[in-house]
PDB file of C-alpha atoms in Angstrom:
ATOM      1  CA  UNK A   1      -7.092  14.967   6.563  1.00 80.00           C
ATOM      2  CA  UNK A   2      -7.374  11.261   7.158  1.00 88.00           C
ATOM      3  CA  UNK A   3      -7.906   9.514  10.434  1.00 94.00           C
ATOM      4  CA  UNK A   4      -8.104   5.876  11.486  1.00 97.00           C
ATOM      5  CA  UNK A   5      -9.448   4.763  14.832  1.00 97.00           C
ATOM      6  CA  UNK A   6      -9.043   1.350  16.388  1.00 97.00           C
ATOM      7  CA  UNK A   7     -11.012   1.502  19.597  1.00 95.00           C
ATOM      8  CA  UNK A   8      -9.863  -1.871  20.914  1.00 96.00           C
ATOM      9  CA  UNK A   9      -6.406  -1.650  22.426  1.00 96.00           C
ATOM     10  CA  UNK A  10      -6.077  -5.303  23.397  1.00 97.00           C
ATOM     11  CA  UNK A  11      -8.034  -8.501  22.829  1.00 97.00           C
ATOM     12  CA  UNK A  12      -7.312 -11.781  24.544  1.00 97.00           C
ATOM     13  CA  UNK A  13      -8.791 -15.050  23.288  1.00 96.00           C
ATOM     14  CA  UNK A  14      -8.281 -18.746  23.656  1.00 97.00           C
ATOM     15  CA  UNK A  15      -6.982 -20.671  20.679  1.00 97.00           C
ATOM     16  CA  UNK A  16      -9.642 -21.592  18.092  1.00 97.00           C
ATOM     17  CA  UNK A  17     -11.893 -18.695  19.037  1.00 97.00           C
ATOM     18  CA  UNK A  18     -12.723 -16.105  16.388  1.00 97.00           C
ATOM     19  CA  UNK A  19     -11.362 -12.585  16.765  1.00 97.00           C
ATOM     20  CA  UNK A  20     -12.910  -9.495  15.189  1.00 97.00           C
ATOM     21  CA  UNK A  21     -10.940  -6.253  15.059  1.00 97.00           C
ATOM     22  CA  UNK A  22     -12.763  -2.969  14.587  1.00 97.00           C
ATOM     23  CA  UNK A  23     -11.572  -0.105  12.417  1.00 97.00           C
ATOM     24  CA  UNK A  24     -13.295   3.202  11.718  1.00 98.00           C
ATOM     25  CA  UNK A  25     -11.850   5.655   9.232  1.00 97.00           C
ATOM     26  CA  UNK A  26     -12.373   9.267   8.217  1.00 95.00           C
ATOM     27  CA  UNK A  27     -11.571  10.817   4.863  1.00 92.00           C
ATOM     28  CA  UNK A  28     -13.088  13.384   2.536  1.00 89.00           C
ATOM     29  CA  UNK A  29     -11.711  11.659  -0.534  1.00 88.00           C
ATOM     30  CA  UNK A  30     -14.009   9.480  -2.580  1.00 86.00           C
ATOM     31  CA  UNK A  31     -11.115   7.327  -3.738  1.00 85.00           C
ATOM     32  CA  UNK A  32      -9.272   5.541  -0.991  1.00 89.00           C
ATOM     33  CA  UNK A  33      -7.792   2.220   0.007  1.00 89.00           C
ATOM     34  CA  UNK A  34      -7.919   0.399   3.288  1.00 91.00           C
ATOM     35  CA  UNK A  35      -5.359  -2.045   4.573  1.00 92.00           C
ATOM     36  CA  UNK A  36      -4.714  -4.371   7.455  1.00 94.00           C
ATOM     37  CA  UNK A  37      -1.170  -5.019   8.589  1.00 95.00           C
ATOM     38  CA  UNK A  38       0.141  -7.396  11.238  1.00 96.00           C
ATOM     39  CA  UNK A  39       3.130  -6.595  13.453  1.00 96.00           C
ATOM     40  CA  UNK A  40       4.382  -9.694  15.276  1.00 94.00           C
ATOM     41  CA  UNK A  41       6.785  -9.447  18.215  1.00 89.00           C
ATOM     42  CA  UNK A  42       9.697  -9.406  15.763  1.00 86.00           C
ATOM     43  CA  UNK A  43       8.530  -5.927  14.773  1.00 87.00           C
ATOM     44  CA  UNK A  44       8.240  -6.152  10.988  1.00 90.00           C
ATOM     45  CA  UNK A  45       4.911  -5.005   9.544  1.00 94.00           C
ATOM     46  CA  UNK A  46       3.330  -7.647   7.337  1.00 93.00           C
ATOM     47  CA  UNK A  47       0.681  -6.781   4.754  1.00 91.00           C
ATOM     48  CA  UNK A  48      -2.511  -8.813   5.111  1.00 92.00           C
ATOM     49  CA  UNK A  49      -5.331  -7.399   3.006  1.00 88.00           C
ATOM     50  CA  UNK A  50      -6.325  -4.385   0.881  1.00 86.00           C
ATOM     51  CA  UNK A  51      -9.698  -3.056  -0.189  1.00 86.00           C
ATOM     52  CA  UNK A  52     -10.537  -0.062  -2.366  1.00 83.00           C
ATOM     53  CA  UNK A  53     -13.406   2.310  -1.829  1.00 84.00           C
ATOM     54  CA  UNK A  54     -15.273   1.187  -4.927  1.00 80.00           C
ATOM     55  CA  UNK A  55     -15.598  -2.405  -3.902  1.00 75.00           C
ATOM     56  CA  UNK A  56     -17.661  -3.180  -0.853  1.00 70.00           C
ATOM     57  CA  UNK A  57     -17.754  -6.880  -1.507  1.00 70.00           C
ATOM     58  CA  UNK A  58     -16.623  -8.717   1.557  1.00 70.00           C
ATOM     59  CA  UNK A  59     -14.270 -11.594   1.093  1.00 72.00           C
ATOM     60  CA  UNK A  60     -12.649 -14.448   2.857  1.00 72.00           C
ATOM     61  CA  UNK A  61      -9.033 -15.407   2.420  1.00 78.00           C
ATOM     62  CA  UNK A  62      -8.112 -18.498   4.364  1.00 88.00           C
ATOM     63  CA  UNK A  63      -8.754 -17.734   8.027  1.00 92.00           C
ATOM     64  CA  UNK A  64      -9.037 -13.991   7.354  1.00 92.00           C
ATOM     65  CA  UNK A  65     -12.207 -12.180   6.385  1.00 91.00           C
ATOM     66  CA  UNK A  66     -13.215  -8.551   6.311  1.00 90.00           C
ATOM     67  CA  UNK A  67     -16.354  -6.481   6.440  1.00 91.00           C
ATOM     68  CA  UNK A  68     -16.173  -3.160   4.625  1.00 91.00           C
ATOM     69  CA  UNK A  69     -19.145  -0.822   5.105  1.00 91.00           C
ATOM     70  CA  UNK A  70     -18.915   2.649   3.580  1.00 90.00           C
ATOM     71  CA  UNK A  71     -22.153   3.713   5.239  1.00 91.00           C
ATOM     72  CA  UNK A  72     -20.530   3.434   8.658  1.00 94.00           C
ATOM     73  CA  UNK A  73     -16.929   4.062   7.511  1.00 94.00           C
ATOM     74  CA  UNK A  74     -15.864   0.777   8.998  1.00 95.00           C
ATOM     75  CA  UNK A  75     -13.420  -1.868   7.842  1.00 94.00           C
ATOM     76  CA  UNK A  76     -13.506  -4.708  10.330  1.00 95.00           C
ATOM     77  CA  UNK A  77     -11.223  -7.714  10.185  1.00 94.00           C
ATOM     78  CA  UNK A  78     -11.865 -11.211  11.495  1.00 95.00           C
ATOM     79  CA  UNK A  79      -9.493 -14.055  12.209  1.00 96.00           C
ATOM     80  CA  UNK A  80     -11.341 -17.356  12.284  1.00 95.00           C
ATOM     81  CA  UNK A  81     -10.184 -20.207  14.490  1.00 96.00           C
ATOM     82  CA  UNK A  82      -7.330 -18.202  15.989  1.00 97.00           C
ATOM     83  CA  UNK A  83      -3.919 -19.750  16.556  1.00 96.00           C
ATOM     84  CA  UNK A  84      -1.117 -18.825  18.929  1.00 96.00           C
ATOM     85  CA  UNK A  85       0.908 -17.581  15.943  1.00 95.00           C
ATOM     86  CA  UNK A  86      -1.772 -14.949  15.354  1.00 96.00           C
ATOM     87  CA  UNK A  87      -0.624 -13.138  18.483  1.00 97.00           C
ATOM     88  CA  UNK A  88       0.526  -9.734  17.269  1.00 97.00           C
ATOM     89  CA  UNK A  89      -0.475  -6.112  16.962  1.00 98.00           C
ATOM     90  CA  UNK A  90      -2.844  -5.491  14.081  1.00 98.00           C
ATOM     91  CA  UNK A  91      -3.013  -2.131  12.346  1.00 98.00           C
ATOM     92  CA  UNK A  92      -5.711  -0.739  10.122  1.00 97.00           C
ATOM     93  CA  UNK A  93      -4.432   1.820   7.612  1.00 95.00           C
ATOM     94  CA  UNK A  94      -5.882   4.230   5.067  1.00 94.00           C
ATOM     95  CA  UNK A  95      -4.482   5.684   1.876  1.00 91.00           C
ATOM     96  CA  UNK A  96      -6.596   8.346   0.209  1.00 85.00           C
ATOM     97  CA  UNK A  97      -6.599  10.654  -2.767  1.00 73.00           C
ATOM     98  CA  UNK A  98      -5.203  10.491  -6.240  1.00 66.00           C
ATOM     99  CA  UNK A  99      -2.104   8.536  -7.183  1.00 57.00           C
ATOM    100  CA  UNK A 100      -0.117  11.727  -6.988  1.00 44.00           C
ATOM    101  CA  UNK A 101      -0.782  11.773  -3.268  1.00 50.00           C
ATOM    102  CA  UNK A 102       1.901   9.145  -2.960  1.00 62.00           C
ATOM    103  CA  UNK A 103      -0.198   6.600  -1.253  1.00 79.00           C
ATOM    104  CA  UNK A 104       1.140   7.424   2.177  1.00 89.00           C
ATOM    105  CA  UNK A 105      -0.530   5.371   4.861  1.00 93.00           C
ATOM    106  CA  UNK A 106      -2.389   6.737   7.852  1.00 94.00           C
ATOM    107  CA  UNK A 107      -2.409   4.100  10.579  1.00 97.00           C
ATOM    108  CA  UNK A 108      -4.675   3.494  13.510  1.00 97.00           C
ATOM    109  CA  UNK A 109      -3.259   2.985  16.972  1.00 97.00           C
ATOM    110  CA  UNK A 110      -3.287  -0.776  16.656  1.00 97.00           C
ATOM    111  CA  UNK A 111      -5.002  -3.623  18.487  1.00 98.00           C
ATOM    112  CA  UNK A 112      -2.887  -6.127  20.369  1.00 97.00           C
ATOM    113  CA  UNK A 113      -4.214  -9.667  19.976  1.00 98.00           C
ATOM    114  CA  UNK A 114      -3.129 -12.317  22.438  1.00 97.00           C
ATOM    115  CA  UNK A 115      -4.094 -15.879  21.616  1.00 97.00           C
ATOM    116  CA  UNK A 116      -3.666 -18.239  24.524  1.00 96.00           C
ATOM    117  CA  UNK A 117      -3.213 -21.973  24.012  1.00 94.00           C
TER     118      UNK A 117
ATOM    119  CA  UNK B   1      16.601 -12.123   0.746  1.00 55.00           C
ATOM    120  CA  UNK B   2      14.699  -9.806  -1.606  1.00 77.00           C
ATOM    121  CA  UNK B   3      12.735  -7.873   1.019  1.00 92.00           C
ATOM    122  CA  UNK B   4      13.288  -4.357   2.347  1.00 95.00           C
ATOM    123  CA  UNK B   5      16.401  -4.125   4.482  1.00 96.00           C
ATOM    124  CA  UNK B   6      17.408  -1.501   7.019  1.00 97.00           C
ATOM    125  CA  UNK B   7      20.688  -0.799   8.721  1.00 96.00           C
ATOM    126  CA  UNK B   8      21.441  -0.620  11.570  1.00 97.00           C
ATOM    127  CA  UNK B   9      18.732  -2.517  13.388  1.00 96.00           C
ATOM    128  CA  UNK B  10      19.503  -0.776  16.662  1.00 97.00           C
ATOM    129  CA  UNK B  11      21.220   2.511  17.426  1.00 97.00           C
ATOM    130  CA  UNK B  12      21.960   4.008  20.816  1.00 98.00           C
ATOM    131  CA  UNK B  13      23.273   7.542  20.849  1.00 97.00           C
ATOM    132  CA  UNK B  14      23.724  10.442  23.186  1.00 97.00           C
ATOM    133  CA  UNK B  15      21.617  13.551  22.958  1.00 97.00           C
ATOM    134  CA  UNK B  16      23.089  16.033  20.530  1.00 97.00           C
ATOM    135  CA  UNK B  17      24.774  13.473  18.296  1.00 97.00           C
ATOM    136  CA  UNK B  18      23.930  12.934  14.629  1.00 98.00           C
ATOM    137  CA  UNK B  19      22.700   9.575  13.373  1.00 98.00           C
ATOM    138  CA  UNK B  20      22.104   8.167   9.895  1.00 98.00           C
ATOM    139  CA  UNK B  21      19.979   5.212   8.906  1.00 98.00           C
ATOM    140  CA  UNK B  22      19.948   3.352   5.631  1.00 98.00           C
ATOM    141  CA  UNK B  23      17.125   1.633   3.774  1.00 98.00           C
ATOM    142  CA  UNK B  24      17.435  -0.668   0.783  1.00 97.00           C
ATOM    143  CA  UNK B  25      14.047  -1.166  -0.892  1.00 95.00           C
ATOM    144  CA  UNK B  26      12.899  -4.072  -2.990  1.00 93.00           C
ATOM    145  CA  UNK B  27      14.862  -3.642  -6.205  1.00 89.00           C
ATOM    146  CA  UNK B  28      12.030  -3.044  -8.652  1.00 84.00           C
ATOM    147  CA  UNK B  29      10.123  -0.667  -6.372  1.00 89.00           C
ATOM    148  CA  UNK B  30      10.426   2.996  -7.282  1.00 89.00           C
ATOM    149  CA  UNK B  31       8.549   4.371  -4.275  1.00 91.00           C
ATOM    150  CA  UNK B  32      10.186   4.538  -0.881  1.00 95.00           C
ATOM    151  CA  UNK B  33       8.654   5.717   2.385  1.00 96.00           C
ATOM    152  CA  UNK B  34       9.896   6.544   5.864  1.00 97.00           C
ATOM    153  CA  UNK B  35       7.689   6.208   8.928  1.00 97.00           C
ATOM    154  CA  UNK B  36       8.291   6.652  12.635  1.00 97.00           C
ATOM    155  CA  UNK B  37       6.683   4.465  15.273  1.00 97.00           C
ATOM    156  CA  UNK B  38       6.788   5.224  18.989  1.00 96.00           C
ATOM    157  CA  UNK B  39       5.988   2.642  21.623  1.00 92.00           C
ATOM    158  CA  UNK B  40       2.355   1.609  21.649  1.00 91.00           C
ATOM    159  CA  UNK B  41       1.431   3.733  18.643  1.00 95.00           C
ATOM    160  CA  UNK B  42       0.858   3.166  14.970  1.00 96.00           C
ATOM    161  CA  UNK B  43       3.474   4.250  12.440  1.00 97.00           C
ATOM    162  CA  UNK B  44       3.408   7.894  11.361  1.00 96.00           C
ATOM    163  CA  UNK B  45       4.378   9.021   7.865  1.00 95.00           C
ATOM    164  CA  UNK B  46       7.554  11.088   7.578  1.00 96.00           C
ATOM    165  CA  UNK B  47       8.438  11.364   3.899  1.00 95.00           C
ATOM    166  CA  UNK B  48       8.348   9.595   0.564  1.00 92.00           C
ATOM    167  CA  UNK B  49      10.359   9.353  -2.638  1.00 93.00           C
ATOM    168  CA  UNK B  50       9.437   8.421  -6.127  1.00 90.00           C
ATOM    169  CA  UNK B  51      12.728   7.406  -7.698  1.00 91.00           C
ATOM    170  CA  UNK B  52      15.193  10.067  -6.503  1.00 92.00           C
ATOM    171  CA  UNK B  53      12.621  12.825  -6.034  1.00 92.00           C
ATOM    172  CA  UNK B  54      11.378  13.565  -2.529  1.00 92.00           C
ATOM    173  CA  UNK B  55       7.725  14.332  -3.211  1.00 88.00           C
ATOM    174  CA  UNK B  56       6.230  14.819   0.215  1.00 88.00           C
ATOM    175  CA  UNK B  57       7.387  15.604   3.724  1.00 90.00           C
ATOM    176  CA  UNK B  58       5.313  15.451   6.871  1.00 90.00           C
ATOM    177  CA  UNK B  59       5.194  18.317   9.321  1.00 88.00           C
ATOM    178  CA  UNK B  60       6.670  15.784  11.749  1.00 82.00           C
ATOM    179  CA  UNK B  61       9.912  16.078   9.811  1.00 85.00           C
ATOM    180  CA  UNK B  62      11.626  18.968  11.542  1.00 88.00           C
ATOM    181  CA  UNK B  63      14.606  20.738  10.038  1.00 92.00           C
ATOM    182  CA  UNK B  64      16.863  18.402  12.014  1.00 95.00           C
ATOM    183  CA  UNK B  65      15.714  15.542   9.798  1.00 96.00           C
ATOM    184  CA  UNK B  66      16.856  15.052   6.242  1.00 95.00           C
ATOM    185  CA  UNK B  67      16.289  12.198   3.845  1.00 96.00           C
ATOM    186  CA  UNK B  68      17.917  11.402   0.539  1.00 95.00           C
ATOM    187  CA  UNK B  69      17.638   8.869  -2.220  1.00 95.00           C
ATOM    188  CA  UNK B  70      20.434   9.974  -4.526  1.00 90.00           C
ATOM    189  CA  UNK B  71      20.251   7.328  -7.227  1.00 86.00           C
ATOM    190  CA  UNK B  72      16.681   6.227  -6.790  1.00 84.00           C
ATOM    191  CA  UNK B  73      17.761   3.057  -5.058  1.00 90.00           C
ATOM    192  CA  UNK B  74      18.720   3.083  -1.358  1.00 96.00           C
ATOM    193  CA  UNK B  75      17.744   5.918   0.939  1.00 97.00           C
ATOM    194  CA  UNK B  76      19.254   7.507   4.024  1.00 97.00           C
ATOM    195  CA  UNK B  77      17.539   9.288   6.878  1.00 97.00           C
ATOM    196  CA  UNK B  78      19.718  11.572   8.978  1.00 97.00           C
ATOM    197  CA  UNK B  79      18.804  13.119  12.292  1.00 97.00           C
ATOM    198  CA  UNK B  80      21.008  15.949  13.469  1.00 97.00           C
ATOM    199  CA  UNK B  81      21.390  17.035  17.095  1.00 97.00           C
ATOM    200  CA  UNK B  82      19.272  14.152  18.354  1.00 97.00           C
ATOM    201  CA  UNK B  83      16.842  14.712  21.206  1.00 96.00           C
ATOM    202  CA  UNK B  84      15.331  12.200  23.594  1.00 96.00           C
ATOM    203  CA  UNK B  85      11.993  12.664  21.837  1.00 95.00           C
ATOM    204  CA  UNK B  86      13.540  11.209  18.693  1.00 96.00           C
ATOM    205  CA  UNK B  87      13.682   7.792  20.343  1.00 97.00           C
ATOM    206  CA  UNK B  88      11.472   5.567  18.213  1.00 97.00           C
ATOM    207  CA  UNK B  89      11.431   2.828  15.608  1.00 97.00           C
ATOM    208  CA  UNK B  90      12.144   4.202  12.141  1.00 97.00           C
ATOM    209  CA  UNK B  91      10.479   2.122   9.457  1.00 97.00           C
ATOM    210  CA  UNK B  92      11.173   2.086   5.763  1.00 97.00           C
ATOM    211  CA  UNK B  93       8.749   0.754   3.172  1.00 96.00           C
ATOM    212  CA  UNK B  94       8.711   0.424  -0.587  1.00 93.00           C
ATOM    213  CA  UNK B  95       6.110  -0.144  -3.244  1.00 89.00           C
ATOM    214  CA  UNK B  96       5.964  -0.311  -7.018  1.00 84.00           C
ATOM    215  CA  UNK B  97       4.469   2.597  -8.899  1.00 73.00           C
ATOM    216  CA  UNK B  98       0.728   2.198  -9.044  1.00 64.00           C
ATOM    217  CA  UNK B  99      -0.652   0.699 -12.217  1.00 61.00           C
ATOM    218  CA  UNK B 100      -4.097   1.510 -13.557  1.00 58.00           C
ATOM    219  CA  UNK B 101      -4.941   3.412 -10.428  1.00 54.00           C
ATOM    220  CA  UNK B 102      -4.246   0.459  -8.210  1.00 61.00           C
ATOM    221  CA  UNK B 103      -2.932   1.491  -4.836  1.00 61.00           C
ATOM    222  CA  UNK B 104      -0.286  -1.109  -4.212  1.00 74.00           C
ATOM    223  CA  UNK B 105       0.550  -2.229  -0.749  1.00 84.00           C
ATOM    224  CA  UNK B 106       3.749  -1.124   0.907  1.00 90.00           C
ATOM    225  CA  UNK B 107       6.324  -3.657   2.016  1.00 92.00           C
ATOM    226  CA  UNK B 108       8.062  -2.785   5.243  1.00 95.00           C
ATOM    227  CA  UNK B 109      11.568  -3.395   6.466  1.00 96.00           C
ATOM    228  CA  UNK B 110      12.445  -4.575   9.992  1.00 95.00           C
ATOM    229  CA  UNK B 111      13.035  -1.022  11.212  1.00 96.00           C
ATOM    230  CA  UNK B 112      15.831   0.764  13.024  1.00 97.00           C
ATOM    231  CA  UNK B 113      15.247   1.248  16.733  1.00 97.00           C
ATOM    232  CA  UNK B 114      16.804   4.500  17.931  1.00 98.00           C
ATOM    233  CA  UNK B 115      17.430   5.195  21.591  1.00 97.00           C
ATOM    234  CA  UNK B 116      18.637   8.664  22.536  1.00 97.00           C
ATOM    235  CA  UNK B 117      20.144   8.855  26.015  1.00 96.00           C
TER     236      UNK B 117
END
């Protein structure tokens, strides 16, 4: 079974501050993928980033960066220089197993980010 | 608009009534997923289709729930004899079939919010 835990339920920052969201996952599969999705007040989930279990290289994409550490089963996500439009609920998700598993996503409980002007 | 669409966006019904939701995936995507999201929680997987075949169903999907994708294009999710506990946001997502083992991200629709009185 897979499990994703997002211990932070809500984070409040002032615009231009950096925000780091924690994600810890559990799976017995050696092949898996990790995702971050954003759910703004409108409700539609928006894909942000994906990382597979074979690539621990951390990357930066615009104002987003992530830190994937298999040793601690963590996949943390950082928004640099936050903006009011970043206010949303952010979900970490896991998809594990072979392709035949259907790639269903197991989501964490989400972290609400509030960026104040 | 070439994204995932869902209809209706909101549905209010009385306990015991049947409801049906529709999802139109992105046209070239052969995988279609249904998730349920209750207030303050992350989405939970319900079922998934590859083309017209329903390949996996969650234990969350009681016998009152049925999903179809008759021609491998749009899908319907029906809930019979609705209960107040069925009140939730029902999300549909689609993705292309994975290529070379790549676990492609899922693209989500805006959801159908169900309220059972």
